[in-house]
XYZ file of C-alpha atoms in Angstrom:
594
model
C -12.318 -30.470 23.591
C -14.477 -27.402 22.922
C -12.131 -25.374 25.116
C -8.691 -27.013 23.365
C -10.674 -27.221 20.395
C -10.600 -22.897 20.700
C -7.792 -22.769 22.473
C -6.199 -23.962 19.621
C -8.026 -22.230 17.057
C -6.904 -19.859 18.720
C -3.396 -19.946 18.665
C -3.231 -21.198 15.218
C -4.717 -17.733 14.170
C -2.397 -16.265 16.035
C 0.331 -17.841 14.818
C -0.261 -17.509 11.333
C -1.899 -13.173 11.726
C 1.753 -12.956 13.611
C 3.291 -14.003 9.966
C 1.760 -12.547 7.426
C 0.028 -9.675 9.517
C 1.785 -6.154 9.192
C 4.992 -5.429 8.731
C 7.077 -4.233 11.818
C 7.476 -1.301 13.268
C 9.141 1.509 10.914
C 11.235 5.236 11.468
C 11.504 6.015 7.965
C 10.536 5.343 4.500
C 14.052 2.845 3.779
C 12.702 1.107 6.372
C 10.000 -0.097 4.480
C 12.356 -1.730 1.334
C 8.962 -2.825 -1.155
C 8.933 -7.090 -2.162
C 8.208 -5.329 -5.872
C 10.201 -3.180 -7.687
C 6.863 -1.505 -9.389
C 5.727 -0.991 -5.944
C 6.842 1.781 -3.265
C 6.721 1.974 0.550
C 6.264 4.072 2.850
C 6.091 4.250 6.360
C 3.601 5.946 7.685
C 2.763 6.363 11.722
C 5.453 4.126 12.262
C 3.360 1.493 9.488
C 4.492 0.535 6.292
C 2.138 0.482 3.719
C 2.809 -0.218 -0.224
C 1.214 1.865 -3.155
C 2.050 1.928 -7.316
C 5.515 3.550 -8.648
C 4.193 6.841 -9.162
C 7.886 8.958 -8.369
C 6.782 12.388 -9.602
C 3.267 11.654 -8.352
C 1.636 12.329 -11.969
C -1.249 9.768 -11.387
C 1.051 7.813 -14.328
C 3.274 4.356 -13.616
C 6.474 4.269 -15.701
C 6.813 2.153 -19.063
C 8.669 -0.341 -16.991
C 5.716 -1.402 -14.806
C 2.769 -1.011 -17.771
C 1.849 2.662 -16.650
C 3.256 4.197 -19.791
C 4.761 7.194 -17.690
C 8.292 7.677 -20.802
C 9.738 9.595 -17.054
C 9.173 8.904 -14.196
C 10.876 11.961 -12.663
C 9.648 15.009 -14.459
C 5.269 14.898 -12.944
C 4.930 17.237 -16.211
C 5.617 13.998 -18.812
C 2.667 11.072 -19.030
C 0.720 9.719 -21.982
C -1.928 12.643 -23.104
C 0.471 15.980 -21.237
C 0.448 18.799 -22.959
C 3.977 19.162 -24.659
C 6.410 22.151 -23.086
C 8.529 23.117 -26.636
C 11.818 23.980 -24.355
C 12.576 21.268 -21.910
C 14.269 19.003 -23.511
C 11.032 15.811 -22.086
C 9.076 13.897 -24.001
C 6.004 15.805 -21.784
C 3.324 13.659 -24.009
C 5.014 10.670 -24.310
C 4.671 9.730 -28.144
C 8.391 9.953 -28.821
C 8.668 12.838 -30.436
C 9.961 15.953 -27.812
C 10.070 19.349 -27.516
C 10.199 21.360 -32.032
C 10.515 17.330 -33.260
C 7.077 17.210 -31.884
C 3.767 17.946 -34.322
C 2.423 19.543 -31.342
C 5.580 22.318 -31.265
C 5.052 23.832 -34.983
C 5.221 27.129 -34.660
C 6.444 27.288 -31.304
C 8.672 30.924 -30.920
C 12.078 29.116 -28.622
C 13.305 25.154 -28.480
C 15.474 23.880 -26.258
C 15.693 24.014 -22.779
C 17.228 27.305 -21.146
C 19.386 26.238 -17.711
C 18.048 28.599 -15.347
C 20.908 30.827 -13.350
C 22.065 29.305 -10.725
C 21.652 25.090 -11.596
C 18.614 23.499 -8.941
C 15.669 25.649 -7.464
C 14.205 22.271 -5.904
C 10.659 23.960 -4.557
C 9.143 25.613 -8.135
C 7.652 21.652 -9.833
C 10.366 22.962 -12.972
C 13.221 21.493 -14.851
C 15.084 24.330 -14.159
C 18.904 22.581 -14.715
C 17.504 20.813 -18.215
C 18.044 17.048 -16.879
C 14.567 16.441 -17.271
C 14.403 15.561 -13.451
C 12.931 17.549 -11.065
C 12.859 19.089 -7.819
C 13.869 16.630 -4.631
C 14.042 13.980 -6.738
C 16.982 15.602 -8.743
C 20.965 14.514 -7.388
C 21.508 18.090 -7.584
C 19.186 18.710 -4.437
C 20.081 15.942 -2.286
C 21.095 17.544 0.634
C 19.508 20.597 0.173
C 16.779 21.821 3.999
C 13.523 21.539 1.618
C 14.167 17.825 0.188
C 15.308 16.599 3.829
C 18.053 14.511 5.834
C 18.039 12.290 7.757
C 20.403 11.812 10.957
C 22.800 8.572 9.899
C 23.450 6.063 6.916
C 22.313 2.992 8.792
C 20.528 0.273 7.487
C 20.524 1.802 4.557
C 23.981 1.769 2.884
C 23.751 -0.149 0.124
C 20.534 2.412 -2.750
C 23.211 4.941 -3.684
C 21.362 7.040 -2.262
C 23.268 9.806 0.520
C 20.515 9.728 3.243
C 22.118 12.599 5.991
C 23.229 14.816 3.239
C 27.169 14.961 4.416
C 28.403 13.570 1.248
C 28.833 10.363 1.468
C 27.819 7.521 -0.050
C 27.156 3.760 1.826
C 29.613 2.426 2.883
C 32.296 5.472 1.577
C 29.956 7.288 5.016
C 31.471 6.640 8.333
C 28.087 6.009 9.431
C 28.748 2.693 7.696
C 32.056 1.526 9.034
C 30.302 -1.313 10.795
C 28.551 -2.645 8.307
C 29.253 -6.190 7.673
C 28.583 -5.403 4.147
C 30.964 -3.252 4.111
C 33.436 -4.001 5.731
C 33.953 -7.457 3.847
C 32.835 -4.638 0.321
C 36.106 -2.980 1.937
C 38.404 -6.054 1.494
C 40.750 -7.169 -1.982
C 39.487 -10.574 -3.658
C 42.971 -12.766 -3.116
C 42.990 -14.747 -6.381
C 43.917 -18.416 -5.375
C 42.718 -20.272 -2.193
C 38.842 -20.645 -2.894
C 37.400 -17.641 -0.945
C 35.276 -15.749 -1.513
C 36.963 -12.461 0.170
C 34.916 -9.196 -1.113
C 31.341 -10.347 -1.353
C 30.542 -10.400 -4.367
C 29.553 -14.365 -4.623
C 32.211 -14.324 -6.761
C 35.778 -16.432 -6.043
C 39.210 -15.892 -7.483
C 39.177 -16.124 -11.705
C 35.585 -15.392 -11.078
C 35.563 -12.858 -9.728
C 36.373 -9.614 -12.823
C 39.072 -8.226 -10.273
C 41.429 -11.323 -10.218
C 41.267 -10.570 -14.786
C 44.498 -9.246 -14.973
C 46.037 -12.124 -11.979
C 49.049 -14.021 -13.012
C 46.582 -17.028 -12.058
C 43.576 -16.138 -14.464
C 45.792 -15.894 -17.204
C 47.354 -17.942 -19.217
C 50.630 -17.914 -20.826
C 51.511 -19.363 -23.697
C 49.549 -22.772 -25.854
C 46.862 -24.146 -23.852
C 48.479 -27.795 -22.374
C 45.449 -30.293 -20.623
C 44.693 -28.448 -17.339
C 46.236 -29.316 -14.451
C 43.764 -29.795 -10.793
C 45.592 -28.240 -8.805
C 47.936 -25.143 -9.091
C 45.726 -22.616 -9.639
C 47.023 -21.776 -12.961
C 43.954 -22.106 -16.074
C 46.831 -24.654 -18.246
C 44.100 -25.202 -20.937
C 43.253 -21.170 -21.947
C 39.589 -22.223 -20.324
C 38.828 -19.188 -18.129
C 38.298 -21.454 -15.588
C 41.484 -22.616 -13.607
C 41.619 -26.184 -11.693
C 38.085 -27.914 -9.611
C 36.642 -25.214 -11.404
C 37.254 -26.434 -15.378
C 35.047 -28.889 -15.898
C 37.787 -31.042 -17.080
C 39.078 -31.785 -13.113
C 35.457 -33.693 -12.800
C 36.577 -36.652 -11.883
C 39.928 -35.840 -10.319
C 40.813 -36.904 -6.966
C 41.998 -33.339 -6.454
C 38.871 -31.906 -6.587
C 36.965 -35.454 -4.145
C 36.012 -32.421 -1.759
C 33.360 -31.330 -4.653
C 30.062 -31.464 -3.463
C 26.824 -30.250 -4.728
C 25.943 -26.570 -3.798
C 24.788 -25.374 -0.370
C 23.174 -22.541 -1.057
C 23.377 -20.525 1.596
C 26.785 -20.871 3.790
C 28.366 -18.769 2.037
C 30.527 -21.461 0.491
C 32.205 -22.494 -3.069
C 30.185 -26.905 -2.296
C 30.857 -26.672 -5.791
C 34.450 -25.188 -6.772
C 33.270 -23.854 -9.531
C 34.356 -20.682 -8.107
C 30.286 -18.834 -7.568
C 29.000 -19.030 -4.222
C 25.319 -19.579 -3.123
C 22.845 -17.456 -5.427
C 25.672 -16.000 -6.983
C 26.271 -19.751 -8.497
C 22.909 -20.231 -11.636
C 22.342 -23.883 -9.145
C 20.125 -22.144 -7.143
C 18.025 -20.726 -9.530
C 15.564 -21.639 -7.444
C 16.819 -22.205 -4.036
C 13.957 -20.349 -1.827
C 16.709 -18.606 -0.283
C 17.517 -16.745 -3.475
C 14.422 -15.347 -4.211
C 14.533 -12.125 -5.978
C 14.549 -8.857 -3.433
C 14.302 -4.890 -4.561
C 17.741 -4.216 -6.076
C 20.232 -2.290 -3.524
C 22.804 -0.044 -6.073
C 25.706 -0.402 -4.299
C 27.069 -3.979 -2.869
C 28.418 -5.070 -6.184
C 25.273 -7.424 -5.970
C 22.167 -9.103 -8.521
C 19.181 -8.442 -6.212
C 16.207 -8.434 -7.884
C 17.763 -11.204 -10.133
C 17.756 -9.522 -13.244
C 21.799 -10.180 -14.483
C 22.294 -6.901 -14.079
C 23.903 -5.354 -10.629
C 24.647 -1.670 -9.349
C 24.256 0.639 -11.657
C 24.316 -1.317 -14.485
C 19.651 -1.989 -13.298
C 17.576 -0.073 -14.986
C 15.301 0.324 -11.178
C 19.270 1.828 -10.484
C 18.953 4.602 -13.524
C 17.233 7.565 -10.815
C 19.539 6.337 -7.380
C 22.114 9.426 -6.733
C 25.740 8.112 -6.473
C 24.387 5.807 -10.176
C 24.156 9.265 -11.332
C 26.858 10.554 -10.590
C 29.128 8.227 -12.003
C 26.686 8.385 -15.383
C 28.681 5.280 -16.552
C 27.019 3.865 -18.575
C 23.576 4.500 -20.826
C 20.675 4.042 -18.016
C 22.365 7.735 -16.677
C 23.889 8.971 -18.989
C 24.922 12.607 -17.571
C 23.072 15.187 -19.739
C 24.479 18.434 -20.346
C 22.683 21.572 -21.767
C 26.113 23.538 -23.629
C 29.755 23.862 -23.757
C 31.700 22.548 -21.029
C 34.846 20.714 -19.469
C 33.963 18.192 -16.917
C 36.364 16.167 -14.837
C 35.500 12.633 -12.857
C 37.076 8.472 -12.388
C 35.750 5.927 -14.243
C 37.776 3.386 -12.012
C 36.677 -0.125 -11.079
C 33.545 0.691 -13.313
C 32.918 -1.731 -15.499
C 32.844 -2.146 -19.149
C 29.261 -1.824 -20.789
C 29.915 -0.515 -24.708
C 32.923 0.045 -26.631
C 33.260 1.980 -29.914
C 34.471 0.925 -33.131
C 37.883 2.458 -32.420
C 38.703 0.494 -29.447
C 37.219 0.988 -25.835
C 37.458 -2.239 -23.706
C 37.526 -0.391 -20.507
C 34.834 1.463 -18.241
C 33.541 4.687 -19.747
C 31.411 7.625 -18.762
C 28.663 8.403 -20.360
C 26.892 12.016 -22.103
C 24.088 13.371 -23.516
C 23.271 16.490 -25.037
C 20.108 17.518 -27.043
C 20.715 19.871 -30.405
C 17.212 21.675 -30.804
C 19.357 23.902 -34.149
C 22.531 22.783 -36.202
C 25.924 22.711 -34.527
C 29.410 22.222 -35.319
C 30.223 19.729 -32.376
C 34.349 19.103 -31.276
C 34.669 16.365 -28.360
C 38.016 15.410 -26.836
C 39.801 13.349 -23.863
C 42.466 15.892 -23.841
C 44.233 15.541 -20.189
C 42.663 12.636 -19.167
C 44.930 10.049 -17.151
C 45.730 7.434 -19.240
C 44.539 6.126 -22.440
C 41.174 6.931 -24.248
C 39.109 7.224 -26.891
C 35.865 9.197 -27.400
C 32.788 7.850 -29.913
C 29.207 9.115 -30.646
C 26.267 8.066 -31.663
C 22.828 9.626 -32.598
C 19.365 8.849 -31.331
C 19.114 6.003 -29.203
C 22.192 5.277 -26.855
C 22.570 1.932 -27.211
C 21.990 0.654 -30.432
C 21.982 4.401 -31.796
C 24.287 4.829 -34.546
C 27.935 5.330 -34.377
C 29.380 9.488 -36.374
C 32.262 9.137 -35.381
C 35.215 7.046 -33.065
C 39.511 8.222 -32.369
C 41.176 6.930 -30.049
C 44.197 9.667 -30.085
C 44.172 12.551 -32.668
C 44.285 14.695 -28.901
C 47.500 13.444 -28.830
C 49.251 11.566 -25.554
C 46.265 8.912 -26.007
C 43.199 10.680 -26.081
C 41.191 10.753 -28.051
C 39.281 13.877 -30.217
C 36.351 14.390 -32.449
C 34.754 16.937 -34.736
C 31.974 17.473 -36.816
C 31.510 20.427 -39.055
C 27.934 20.029 -38.033
C 25.322 17.553 -36.768
C 21.330 18.117 -36.941
C 18.808 18.510 -34.651
C 18.290 15.489 -32.189
C 19.941 13.586 -29.668
C 23.261 12.632 -29.155
C 25.084 9.787 -26.987
C 28.792 10.778 -25.825
C 31.304 8.563 -24.773
C 34.904 8.828 -22.704
C 36.837 5.108 -22.913
C 39.683 3.483 -21.321
C 41.272 1.967 -24.983
C 41.495 -1.187 -23.595
C 41.862 -3.475 -20.374
C 45.849 -5.017 -20.253
C 45.884 -8.092 -19.664
C 49.106 -6.988 -17.213
C 48.358 -3.655 -15.888
C 44.893 -4.162 -16.041
C 42.043 -1.177 -17.551
C 42.546 2.159 -19.432
C 40.193 4.468 -16.281
C 40.893 6.586 -13.585
C 39.840 10.265 -13.376
C 39.313 11.297 -17.096
C 38.972 15.353 -18.648
C 35.634 15.637 -21.273
C 36.058 18.434 -23.388
C 32.507 19.531 -25.086
C 32.117 22.408 -27.378
C 28.522 22.704 -28.867
C 28.365 25.332 -31.875
C 25.687 26.847 -32.403
C 24.165 27.865 -36.653
C 27.920 27.952 -37.691
C 28.178 30.293 -40.969
C 28.993 28.783 -44.387
C 31.856 27.976 -46.078
C 31.266 27.972 -49.257
C 34.600 26.416 -50.690
C 34.992 22.876 -48.606
C 32.559 20.744 -49.811
C 30.807 21.189 -45.948
C 27.190 21.982 -44.955
C 28.702 24.032 -42.824
C 25.234 25.805 -41.257
C 23.154 22.501 -41.162
C 20.442 24.020 -43.603
C 21.249 20.677 -46.548
C 22.750 23.276 -48.544
C 26.277 22.676 -49.363
C 28.511 24.886 -50.894
C 27.487 26.918 -54.200
C 24.278 25.496 -53.702
C 24.236 27.145 -50.281
C 21.479 30.311 -51.583
C 24.709 32.392 -48.685
C 27.182 31.532 -51.024
C 25.088 32.951 -54.663
C 27.949 35.433 -54.585
C 30.757 34.369 -53.799
C 33.942 34.056 -55.910
C 33.892 30.540 -57.519
C 30.383 30.231 -57.033
C 29.058 33.179 -59.447
C 28.056 32.316 -63.275
C 28.824 28.174 -62.470
C 26.015 26.832 -63.321
C 25.684 27.538 -67.293
C 25.487 31.299 -66.839
C 23.190 30.863 -64.120
C 22.918 31.872 -60.976
C 23.918 28.046 -59.033
C 20.701 26.827 -57.025
C 20.176 22.505 -55.226
C 20.527 19.629 -57.367
C 17.206 18.766 -55.375
C 14.195 16.865 -56.848
C 14.010 15.122 -60.422
C 14.035 17.851 -62.138
C 16.745 18.704 -61.203
C 18.344 15.235 -61.145
C 17.472 15.303 -65.061
C 18.500 18.241 -66.579
C 21.595 17.511 -67.597
C 23.127 20.579 -65.936
C 25.268 20.962 -62.595
C 23.053 22.992 -60.461
C 25.153 22.901 -58.142
C 28.466 22.967 -59.519
C 30.129 21.444 -57.369
C 31.297 18.596 -60.655
C 29.186 16.249 -60.723
C 25.633 16.604 -62.483
C 22.526 14.051 -62.469
C 22.748 10.624 -61.653
C 26.347 11.365 -60.749
C 26.000 14.152 -58.254
C 26.034 12.714 -54.268
C 21.767 14.595 -54.757
C 20.537 12.955 -56.607
C 21.640 9.324 -54.984
C 21.540 9.932 -51.040
C 20.749 6.263 -50.698
C 23.098 4.070 -48.975
C 20.930 1.136 -49.069
C 18.717 1.684 -52.350
C 22.579 2.155 -54.997
C 20.307 1.373 -58.091
C 17.473 4.249 -57.876
C 18.154 7.480 -58.858
C 16.944 10.739 -58.852
C 14.330 10.201 -61.614
C 10.441 9.912 -61.186
C 10.864 6.643 -61.984
C 11.059 2.931 -60.283
C 13.940 1.641 -61.340
C 14.637 -2.122 -58.706
C 10.927 -2.769 -59.740
C 9.858 -2.847 -56.605
C 6.623 -0.376 -56.915
C 8.130 3.037 -55.098
C 9.716 5.776 -57.355
C 13.415 7.111 -56.632
C 13.527 4.794 -53.127
C 15.221 7.641 -50.639
C 17.732 9.073 -53.625
C 16.107 12.562 -53.706
C 17.702 15.079 -51.400
C 15.760 17.728 -49.552
C 15.497 19.770 -47.173
C 11.984 20.611 -46.617
C 8.981 18.109 -48.180
C 8.445 20.608 -51.138
C 11.015 19.158 -52.583
C 9.445 15.695 -53.028
C 7.243 14.079 -55.033
C 3.031 14.260 -54.437
C 3.103 11.577 -52.217
C 6.624 11.664 -50.452
C 8.364 13.315 -47.755
C 11.515 14.879 -46.873
C 12.860 12.792 -44.190
C 13.874 15.733 -42.172
C 14.816 14.554 -38.582
C 17.446 10.817 -40.221
C 18.344 10.947 -44.668
C 17.559 14.255 -45.330
C 15.876 12.106 -48.286
C 12.271 11.946 -50.469
C 9.833 8.996 -49.311
C 6.819 7.900 -49.202
C 5.153 7.366 -45.713
C 7.399 4.802 -43.265
C 3.651 3.321 -41.872
C 3.405 3.155 -45.184
C 5.802 -0.365 -45.232
C 5.301 -3.794 -44.347
C 7.911 -3.625 -42.544
C 10.521 -1.534 -40.764
C 11.989 0.433 -43.979
C 14.336 2.051 -40.715
C 16.879 0.458 -40.686
C 17.364 0.930 -44.546
C 16.765 4.667 -44.599
C 19.312 5.867 -41.503
C 20.676 3.210 -39.309
C 19.152 2.697 -35.586
C 15.575 4.535 -36.371
C 11.891 3.691 -35.319
C 9.376 4.305 -37.646
C 7.901 7.218 -35.197
C 3.816 6.886 -36.440
C 2.878 10.865 -34.981
C 5.534 12.004 -37.651
C 4.951 8.770 -39.738
C 8.864 9.111 -40.534
C 12.063 7.689 -39.207
C 12.958 9.615 -35.907
C 16.478 8.213 -32.935
């Protein structure tokens, strides 16, 4: 009995070790995909080892993993790092970058200057000003210093070009026999109940079928016919996918979903792990997100490049089709790409129901900015947001001012800060499909344009308009207009209560926009009194260029509204949406920021 027990125990231990012991042997890092998205797998001496995610090796995991690193692609950026004032990055992770950080007060040079020639892949510097360094930058993929694998076999859906041949995943000939690639290349047939393209979506539930006649409702709604392949009642579900057909004889074949058979058992046009009915199935446990396989592998609601986990995947950076992967541009230029097949993630107030290309730029000095879609092959819109890509305030939107269905916008002046520009397809036509395809995005940035003294615009970005600008003191239309004195800005309580049109714009005191600067606190005026009885004088109605223009105890919100107010950290609740839409209270600068 003792020998039998010993043998049994030995067999049991052996079985247990084989199930829970080290992973199978590996050859490359890609053979070690982690189960936890906050870990990274490495192949060391043929064995997979896992460590906390720290892509740039600075000792701090990224924000989404609780580590506080606000840019895990730059080893010079982590909590407590020394702020570099010329790299377009928030190195110390305090919410403000470069010249906007108090640590850069007095710095002689702000704003990244791209190095001649772009990518240097082994110097630890962000040479092309995209905040991504060396081999982590997609520009360095395929360079000898960063290395290449001999083949892309076994990694055909992760969004990387492992063998450095310029072809990603299923576009690489190495992947031609990969079952996943063979399936993805098959177009969806929008009738018949089969998932031809293997995205776990069937017929009308697949976005590829949005323009298919069987998936559109024509004419007035009528009761659902459960076997004609048409959405008769216009509720977005046809035949047995419509709950109205639950007890129809035509749907007798529908049954409980089986989560690993590749069939739509319950007739809802969703298959296996793509069906909410399988949310708790052991077959559908989350796995690390692959970035180019049309599936939501980690079950977080976002697939491929729309998943934040894919923000650094080269194919996603190349497409820059959403806010996670916005293309950072360093100045004027013409940019080409193709939005064919892109998902609609955002839209502007003037349209944008198709897929979009997203760009970002950082201004370190006041600039005139023009952006157009002239040269784009489809009906397009362009729009611009300040501060935040998804929730930032929209500064403008246009769909055809560039002629031939091309959007165009010109901003006489934009102040220093971060901006996000979108080139979007105007609409999704149910008959013709999405407005998408090859595009041309034209961006012109002119720093520090001169002041024009009679157009009502702050052309040079110093907040002073026309005659209020010292540059215009001796302009013919400004000389002596202030009751015989030189014109001056109508900033502050004294200028807003003296009965004079100090800046010669035809309005004086509380009738002047500079003395009634707030679009929200409209019952207040810059007169030193608390007119709305909330305990705060003037309430962001005094225009300012600097703190010197403000009353004691107030600061100039010179990153957003250019108006005087008490520090935002003194308010109970969030005042910033009322100061500047889309902004937030920065605990370091004590004012609202984008």
